[in-house]
CSV table of C-alpha atoms in Angstrom, one decimal:
chain,number,residue,atom,x,y,z
A,152,MET,CA,0.0,0.0,0.0
A,153,THR,CA,1.4,3.3,-1.1
A,154,ASN,CA,1.1,6.4,1.2
A,155,ASN,CA,0.6,9.5,-0.9
A,156,ILE,CA,2.2,12.4,1.0
A,157,ASN,CA,1.2,15.8,-0.3
A,158,LEU,CA,4.2,18.1,0.5
A,159,SER,CA,3.4,21.8,0.0
A,160,ILE,CA,4.9,25.0,1.5
A,161,GLU,CA,1.3,26.2,1.9
A,162,LYS,CA,0.8,23.5,4.6
A,163,LEU,CA,3.5,25.0,6.8
A,164,PRO,CA,2.5,26.8,9.9
A,165,VAL,CA,2.4,30.6,9.7
A,166,GLU,CA,5.1,30.9,12.4
A,167,LEU,CA,7.5,28.8,10.3
A,168,LEU,CA,6.8,30.9,7.2
A,169,HIS,CA,7.6,34.0,9.3
A,170,ARG,CA,10.9,32.4,10.3
A,171,ILE,CA,11.7,31.9,6.7
A,172,PHE,CA,10.8,35.5,6.0
A,173,ASP,CA,13.4,36.5,8.6
A,174,ASN,CA,16.1,35.5,6.1
A,175,ILE,CA,14.6,37.2,3.0
A,176,ASP,CA,14.8,40.9,2.1
A,177,ALA,CA,11.6,43.0,2.2
A,178,GLU,CA,11.4,43.6,-1.5
A,179,THR,CA,11.4,39.9,-2.3
A,180,ILE,CA,8.8,39.2,0.4
A,181,PHE,CA,6.5,42.0,-0.7
A,182,PHE,CA,6.9,42.0,-4.5
A,183,SER,CA,7.5,38.3,-5.2
A,184,ILE,CA,6.2,36.0,-2.4
A,185,ARG,CA,3.1,38.1,-1.5
A,186,SER,CA,1.8,37.9,-5.1
A,187,VAL,CA,1.9,34.1,-5.3
A,188,CYS,CA,-1.5,33.4,-3.7
A,189,ARG,CA,-4.1,34.8,-1.2
A,190,LEU,CA,-2.6,32.7,1.6
A,191,PHE,CA,0.8,34.3,1.2
A,192,GLN,CA,-0.9,37.7,1.1
A,193,SER,CA,-2.3,37.0,4.5
A,194,VAL,CA,0.9,35.6,5.9
A,195,VAL,CA,2.9,38.7,4.7
A,196,LYS,CA,0.3,41.0,6.1
A,197,THR,CA,0.8,39.5,9.6
A,198,PHE,CA,4.6,39.5,9.4
A,199,ASP,CA,6.0,41.9,11.9
A,200,ARG,CA,9.8,41.7,11.6
A,201,PHE,CA,10.5,43.5,8.3
A,202,ILE,CA,14.1,44.6,7.6
A,203,LEU,CA,13.9,47.6,5.3
A,204,ASN,CA,17.1,48.5,3.3
A,205,PHE,CA,16.7,51.8,1.4
A,206,GLN,CA,20.3,51.9,0.4
A,207,SER,CA,19.6,50.8,-3.1
A,208,ILE,CA,15.9,50.9,-4.1
A,209,SER,CA,14.0,52.2,-7.1
A,210,LYS,CA,11.6,55.2,-6.6
A,211,SER,CA,8.5,53.1,-7.5
A,212,ASN,CA,9.4,50.3,-5.1
A,213,PHE,CA,10.2,52.8,-2.4
A,214,TYR,CA,6.7,54.4,-2.6
A,215,LYS,CA,5.0,51.0,-2.6
A,216,LEU,CA,6.9,49.7,0.4
A,217,CYS,CA,6.2,52.9,2.4
A,218,ARG,CA,2.5,52.8,1.5
A,219,SER,CA,2.0,49.0,2.1
A,220,ILE,CA,4.2,48.0,5.1
A,221,ASP,CA,3.0,49.1,8.5
A,222,PRO,CA,6.0,50.9,10.2
A,223,LYS,CA,5.0,49.1,13.4
A,224,ASN,CA,6.1,45.8,11.6
A,225,VAL,CA,9.6,47.1,10.9
A,226,ILE,CA,12.5,46.2,13.2
A,227,SER,CA,15.5,47.3,11.1
A,228,LEU,CA,16.0,50.2,8.8
A,229,THR,CA,18.9,51.2,6.5
A,230,LEU,CA,19.1,54.7,4.9
A,231,SER,CA,21.7,56.1,2.6
A,232,ASN,CA,22.6,59.1,0.4
A,233,GLU,CA,24.1,56.7,-2.2
A,234,ILE,CA,20.8,56.7,-4.0
A,235,PRO,CA,19.8,60.4,-3.7
A,236,LYS,CA,16.4,60.4,-5.4
A,237,SER,CA,14.8,57.7,-3.3
A,238,ASN,CA,16.3,58.9,-0.1
A,239,GLN,CA,15.3,62.5,-0.7
A,240,ILE,CA,11.7,61.2,-0.9
A,241,PHE,CA,12.2,59.4,2.4
A,242,TRP,CA,13.7,62.4,4.1
A,243,SER,CA,10.8,64.5,3.0
A,244,ILE,CA,8.5,62.4,5.1
A,245,SER,CA,11.0,61.3,7.7
A,246,LEU,CA,9.5,63.0,10.8
A,247,VAL,CA,6.0,61.6,10.4
A,248,TYR,CA,7.3,58.2,9.2
A,249,PHE,CA,9.9,57.8,11.9
A,250,GLN,CA,7.4,58.4,14.7
A,251,GLN,CA,5.5,55.3,13.6
A,252,PHE,CA,8.5,53.0,13.9
A,253,THR,CA,7.5,51.9,17.4
A,254,ARG,CA,9.2,48.5,17.2
A,255,LEU,CA,12.4,49.6,15.5
A,256,ARG,CA,15.5,47.9,17.0
A,257,SER,CA,18.3,48.7,14.5
A,258,ILE,CA,19.1,51.7,12.3
A,259,THR,CA,22.0,52.0,9.8
A,260,PHE,CA,22.9,55.4,8.2
A,261,HIS,CA,25.2,55.7,5.2
A,262,ASP,CA,26.6,59.1,4.3
A,263,ILE,CA,24.1,61.1,6.3
A,264,ASP,CA,25.2,64.6,7.4
A,265,GLU,CA,24.1,66.7,10.3
A,266,ALA,CA,21.9,68.9,8.1
A,267,GLN,CA,19.6,65.9,7.4
A,268,PHE,CA,19.3,65.2,11.1
A,269,TYR,CA,18.3,68.7,12.0
A,270,THR,CA,16.5,69.8,8.9
A,271,ASN,CA,14.2,66.8,9.2
A,272,ASN,CA,13.8,67.2,12.9
A,273,LEU,CA,15.1,63.7,13.7
A,274,THR,CA,16.5,65.1,16.9
A,275,SER,CA,13.0,65.6,18.2
A,276,ILE,CA,12.3,61.9,18.1
A,277,CYS,CA,13.5,59.7,21.0
A,278,PHE,CA,14.4,56.2,19.9
A,279,LEU,CA,13.9,54.6,23.3
A,280,GLN,CA,13.5,51.1,21.9
A,281,LEU,CA,16.6,51.2,19.6
A,282,THR,CA,19.3,48.7,20.6
A,283,SER,CA,21.6,48.9,17.5
A,284,LEU,CA,22.9,51.9,15.6
A,285,THR,CA,25.4,51.9,12.7
A,286,ILE,CA,26.5,55.1,11.0
A,287,LYS,CA,28.9,54.9,8.1
A,288,ASN,CA,30.7,57.9,6.6
A,289,LEU,CA,29.6,60.0,9.5
A,290,CYS,CA,29.9,63.7,8.8
A,291,GLN,CA,29.0,65.1,12.2
A,292,THR,CA,31.3,66.5,14.9
A,293,ILE,CA,31.4,64.8,18.2
A,294,ASP,CA,29.1,67.5,19.7
A,295,GLU,CA,26.4,66.9,17.1
A,296,PHE,CA,26.8,63.1,17.2
A,297,GLN,CA,26.5,62.9,20.9
A,298,SER,CA,23.5,65.1,20.9
A,299,PHE,CA,21.8,62.6,18.6
A,300,LEU,CA,23.0,59.7,20.8
A,301,LEU,CA,21.1,61.2,23.7
A,302,LEU,CA,17.9,60.0,21.9
A,303,THR,CA,19.1,56.4,21.9
A,304,PRO,CA,19.5,55.5,25.6
A,305,SER,CA,18.9,51.8,25.2
A,306,LEU,CA,21.7,51.1,22.7
A,307,THR,CA,23.7,47.8,23.2
A,308,TYR,CA,25.6,48.1,20.0
A,309,LEU,CA,27.1,51.2,18.4
A,310,LYS,CA,29.3,51.4,15.2
A,311,CYS,CA,30.5,54.6,13.6
A,312,ILE,CA,32.9,55.2,10.7
A,313,ASN,CA,34.6,58.5,10.2
A,314,GLY,CA,33.2,61.6,11.9
A,315,ARG,CA,35.0,64.9,12.8
A,316,ASN,CA,37.1,65.5,16.0
A,317,MET,CA,36.1,62.1,17.5
A,318,ILE,CA,39.5,61.2,19.0
A,319,ASP,CA,38.9,61.8,22.7
A,320,GLY,CA,38.8,58.7,24.9
A,321,LYS,CA,38.0,60.6,28.1
A,322,ARG,CA,35.0,62.4,26.6
A,323,TRP,CA,33.6,59.1,25.1
A,324,GLU,CA,34.1,57.4,28.5
A,325,GLN,CA,32.2,60.1,30.4
A,326,PHE,CA,29.4,60.3,27.8
A,327,ILE,CA,28.9,56.5,27.7
A,328,GLU,CA,28.9,56.1,31.5
A,329,GLN,CA,26.4,58.9,31.9
A,330,ASN,CA,24.0,58.2,29.0
A,331,LEU,CA,24.5,54.8,27.4
A,332,PHE,CA,24.4,52.4,30.4
A,333,GLN,CA,23.5,49.3,28.3
A,334,LEU,CA,26.2,49.7,25.6
A,335,ASP,CA,28.0,46.4,25.3
A,336,LYS,CA,29.9,46.9,22.1
A,337,PHE,CA,31.3,50.0,20.6
A,338,GLU,CA,33.1,49.8,17.2
A,339,PHE,CA,34.6,52.8,15.4
A,340,TYR,CA,37.1,53.9,12.7
A,341,PHE,CA,38.0,57.5,13.0
A,342,HIS,CA,40.6,59.6,11.2
A,343,GLU,CA,41.6,63.2,12.0
A,344,ARG,CA,43.9,65.8,10.5
A,345,ARG,CA,46.3,67.3,13.1
A,346,SER,CA,49.9,68.5,13.3
A,347,ILE,CA,52.4,65.9,14.3
A,348,THR,CA,55.7,66.9,15.9
A,349,GLU,CA,59.1,65.4,15.1
A,350,GLN,CA,58.4,62.8,17.8
A,351,PRO,CA,55.4,60.9,16.5
A,352,TYR,CA,55.4,58.2,19.2
A,353,THR,CA,55.1,60.9,21.8
A,354,ASP,CA,52.1,62.4,20.0
A,355,LEU,CA,50.5,59.0,19.6
A,356,GLU,CA,51.1,58.3,23.3
A,357,LEU,CA,49.2,61.5,24.2
A,358,ILE,CA,46.3,60.5,22.0
A,359,ILE,CA,46.0,56.8,23.0
A,360,ASP,CA,46.6,57.5,26.8
A,361,SER,CA,42.9,58.5,27.2
A,362,PHE,CA,41.9,55.0,26.0
A,363,ARG,CA,44.1,53.2,28.6
A,364,THR,CA,41.8,53.8,31.6
A,365,SER,CA,40.1,51.0,33.5
A,366,PHE,CA,36.9,51.8,31.8
A,367,TRP,CA,38.3,50.9,28.3
A,368,ILE,CA,40.7,48.1,29.3
A,369,GLU,CA,39.0,46.3,32.2
A,370,LYS,CA,35.4,47.2,32.4
A,371,LYS,CA,34.5,47.3,28.7
A,372,LYS,CA,37.5,45.5,27.2
A,373,TRP,CA,37.4,47.8,24.2
A,374,PHE,CA,40.9,47.9,22.7
A,375,VAL,CA,42.0,50.5,20.2
A,376,THR,CA,44.9,51.2,17.8
A,377,CYS,CA,46.2,54.6,17.0
A,378,GLU,CA,48.2,55.0,13.8
A,379,TYR,CA,50.2,57.6,12.0
A,380,ASP,CA,51.6,57.1,8.5
A,381,MET,CA,54.3,59.7,7.6
A,382,SER,CA,53.5,59.2,3.9
A,383,SER,CA,50.1,60.8,4.6
A,384,PRO,CA,51.1,63.9,6.7
A,385,GLU,CA,48.9,65.2,9.5
A,386,THR,CA,46.4,62.3,9.4
A,387,ILE,CA,45.8,60.2,12.6
A,388,TYR,CA,43.8,57.0,12.4
A,389,LEU,CA,42.1,55.5,15.5
A,390,TYR,CA,40.1,52.3,15.4
A,391,THR,CA,38.8,49.5,17.6
A,392,ILE,CA,40.2,46.0,17.4
A,393,PRO,CA,39.2,44.0,15.5
A,394,ILE,CA,38.9,46.6,12.8
A,395,CYS,CA,35.3,47.2,11.9
A,396,GLN,CA,35.8,48.3,8.3
A,397,SER,CA,34.4,45.8,5.8
A,398,TYR,CA,37.2,46.8,3.4
A,399,MET,CA,40.8,46.8,4.5
A,400,ASN,CA,43.6,47.9,2.1
A,401,TYR,CA,46.9,47.3,3.9
A,402,VAL,CA,49.9,48.9,2.2
A,403,SER,CA,53.1,48.1,4.0
A,404,LYS,CA,55.3,51.1,4.8
A,405,SER,CA,58.2,51.0,7.2
A,406,GLU,CA,57.5,54.6,8.2
A,407,THR,CA,54.2,53.8,9.8
A,408,ASN,CA,54.0,54.4,13.5
A,409,SER,CA,51.3,52.7,15.5
A,410,LEU,CA,50.4,52.2,19.2
A,411,SER,CA,47.7,50.0,20.6
A,412,THR,CA,46.0,49.4,24.0
A,413,TYR,CA,46.2,45.7,23.0
A,414,SER,CA,50.0,45.9,23.2
A,415,MET,CA,50.4,45.6,19.4
A,416,ILE,CA,53.0,47.7,17.6
A,417,MET,CA,52.7,47.3,13.9
A,418,ASN,CA,55.5,49.3,12.3
A,419,ASN,CA,56.2,47.2,9.2
A,420,ASP,CA,54.7,44.6,7.0
A,421,SER,CA,56.1,41.5,8.6
A,422,SER,CA,55.4,42.7,12.2
A,423,ILE,CA,51.7,43.0,11.6
A,424,ILE,CA,51.7,39.3,10.5
A,425,ARG,CA,53.8,38.2,13.4
A,426,GLN,CA,51.9,40.2,16.0
A,427,CYS,CA,48.5,38.8,14.8
A,428,TYR,CA,49.9,35.3,14.7
A,429,THR,CA,51.2,35.7,18.3
A,430,ARG,CA,47.8,37.0,19.5
A,431,MET,CA,46.0,34.2,17.6
A,432,LYS,CA,48.0,31.6,19.5
A,433,SER,CA,47.5,33.2,22.9
A,434,ASN,CA,43.8,34.0,22.4
A,435,SER,CA,42.2,32.4,19.3
A,436,THR,CA,39.2,34.7,19.1
A,437,SER,CA,40.4,38.1,20.2
A,438,MET,CA,42.0,39.2,17.0
A,439,HIS,CA,39.7,37.6,14.4
A,440,PHE,CA,38.8,39.8,11.4
A,441,GLN,CA,35.6,37.8,11.1
A,442,GLN,CA,33.7,40.6,9.2
A,443,LEU,CA,36.5,41.3,6.7
A,444,THR,CA,35.5,40.5,3.1
A,445,SER,CA,38.3,42.1,1.2
A,446,LEU,CA,42.1,42.2,1.9
A,447,THR,CA,44.9,43.8,-0.1
A,448,ILE,CA,48.6,43.5,1.0
A,449,GLU,CA,51.1,45.3,-1.3
A,450,ASP,CA,54.9,45.0,-1.1
A,451,PHE,CA,54.6,42.0,1.2
A,452,HIS,CA,57.8,40.6,2.7
A,453,ALA,CA,57.1,37.7,5.1
A,454,PRO,CA,57.3,33.9,4.8
A,455,ILE,CA,54.3,32.0,3.5
A,456,ASP,CA,53.9,30.3,6.9
A,457,GLU,CA,53.3,33.7,8.6
A,458,LEU,CA,51.0,34.9,5.8
A,459,GLU,CA,48.9,31.8,6.1
A,460,SER,CA,48.8,32.2,9.9
A,461,PHE,CA,47.5,35.7,9.4
A,462,LEU,CA,44.9,34.6,6.8
A,463,LEU,CA,43.5,32.2,9.4
A,464,LEU,CA,42.1,35.3,11.1
A,465,THR,CA,40.2,36.3,7.9
A,466,SER,CA,37.9,33.4,7.3
A,467,SER,CA,35.1,35.5,5.6
A,468,LEU,CA,37.3,36.8,2.8
A,469,HIS,CA,35.7,37.1,-0.7
A,470,TYR,CA,38.6,39.0,-2.3
A,471,LEU,CA,42.3,38.6,-1.7
A,472,LYS,CA,45.2,40.5,-3.4
A,473,LEU,CA,48.9,40.0,-2.7
A,474,THR,CA,51.8,41.6,-4.5
A,475,ASN,CA,55.6,41.0,-4.3
A,476,GLY,CA,55.6,38.0,-2.0
A,477,GLU,CA,58.7,35.7,-2.1
A,478,ASN,CA,58.7,31.9,-2.3
A,479,MET,CA,54.9,31.8,-2.8
A,480,LEU,CA,54.8,29.6,-6.0
A,481,ASP,CA,53.3,26.5,-4.4
A,482,SER,CA,50.0,26.0,-6.0
A,483,LYS,CA,49.2,22.8,-4.2
A,484,ARG,CA,49.7,24.5,-0.8
A,485,TRP,CA,47.5,27.4,-1.8
A,486,GLU,CA,44.8,25.1,-3.1
A,487,GLN,CA,44.8,23.1,0.2
A,488,PHE,CA,44.8,26.2,2.3
A,489,ILE,CA,42.0,28.0,0.5
A,490,SER,CA,39.9,24.8,0.3
A,491,ILE,CA,40.2,24.3,4.1
A,492,ASN,CA,40.2,27.8,5.4
A,493,LEU,CA,38.8,30.4,2.9
A,494,HIS,CA,35.6,28.8,1.8
A,495,GLN,CA,34.0,32.1,0.7
A,496,LEU,CA,37.0,33.3,-1.4
A,497,GLU,CA,35.8,34.2,-4.9
A,498,LYS,CA,38.7,36.2,-6.3
A,499,PHE,CA,42.4,35.7,-5.6
A,500,GLU,CA,44.8,38.1,-7.4
A,501,PHE,CA,48.6,37.9,-6.9
A,502,TYR,CA,51.9,39.0,-8.3
A,503,PHE,CA,54.7,36.7,-7.0
A,504,TYR,CA,58.4,36.3,-7.9
A,505,ASP,CA,60.9,33.7,-6.9
A,506,TRP,CA,64.7,33.4,-7.3
A,507,ARG,CA,65.6,30.0,-8.6
A,508,PRO,CA,68.1,28.6,-11.2
A,509,ILE,CA,66.5,28.0,-14.6
A,510,GLU,CA,68.1,25.5,-16.9
A,511,HIS,CA,65.6,24.9,-19.7
A,512,THR,CA,63.3,27.9,-19.5
A,513,PRO,CA,60.1,26.5,-21.4
A,514,THR,CA,60.3,23.2,-19.6
A,515,ASP,CA,60.8,24.8,-16.2
A,516,LEU,CA,58.0,27.2,-16.7
A,517,GLU,CA,55.7,24.3,-17.7
A,518,LEU,CA,56.5,22.5,-14.5
A,519,ILE,CA,55.6,25.6,-12.5
A,520,ILE,CA,52.4,26.5,-14.2
A,521,ASP,CA,51.2,22.9,-14.6
A,522,LYS,CA,50.5,22.9,-10.9
A,523,PHE,CA,48.0,25.7,-11.4
A,524,ARG,CA,46.1,23.7,-14.0
A,525,THR,CA,44.0,21.6,-11.6
A,526,ARG,CA,40.2,21.5,-11.5
A,527,PHE,CA,40.4,23.7,-8.4
């Protein structure tokens, strides 16, 4: 006797369908899934965990989503100036629209300047329920930014990239202790133009000293690196460890000066590898660049063993570029390493050279390149 089992996604409980929706973008849910049948229309209508990303959206889709999705059902919102037309529309209705996001938990801003905060009266809204805030390419001063942060007292996660006059550990410490009691994770990448004396390490010490208090080191365990590259005069870089930039372009220069509250001094290309390797062995999670998707290392001068040890910290890489490495022409080793450790790597660019005696040039070259002709 044969049992006929009728398998259909329509038979799934609404709760399970909502769990599936948690992993699908809002445009796909609304414009594709919703139109399949009446059942899906009903399931989408009751879904209350929409993640709206307005970073790249057409004008027509923007209007449809704003009209059709109840703001009370949105838990995450991303806004950007990268697509000016659609976001100008959003900013024009921002005050009314924002006030309806009563369940919003996370906001991400890209390239938003202080004028848009104040012109659109966003500072009049208190985001009491917000627990996560990300601002990339921040254009505000520390005064303006902290004024906005007063509206977000429940934050547990804060990430900000760029900003002006942000390098003041004592001021951040006082502000966080007084206003952001629940903040567990603070990631930033700041740069600032200021005059550097003929003793750059002394200047870096003065800057980083305010991040060496018990608040930063013991209570929060937020570690930072302060860096000055003499090839880029008058620019100071200060960032949390691990680095929170999704793109990292490391160009080795012996004239780089760097100090870290994590006791890392990275002053040339081989030392950054050795220091990361040392930290990896002593604490296997503290220095992982788990969010890093792109890595470029130019003028690289360190053994392949140390390079691979460093790459173990970058397990999410999609793109890797290496130039001028020595003794790197071992395709089998690269194949094994990438297969085992860099599962998401899609593009690998390199320029290597190797000093070795050549007797019969075409034959020797064939032997070398033949190892790169595998199915991998």
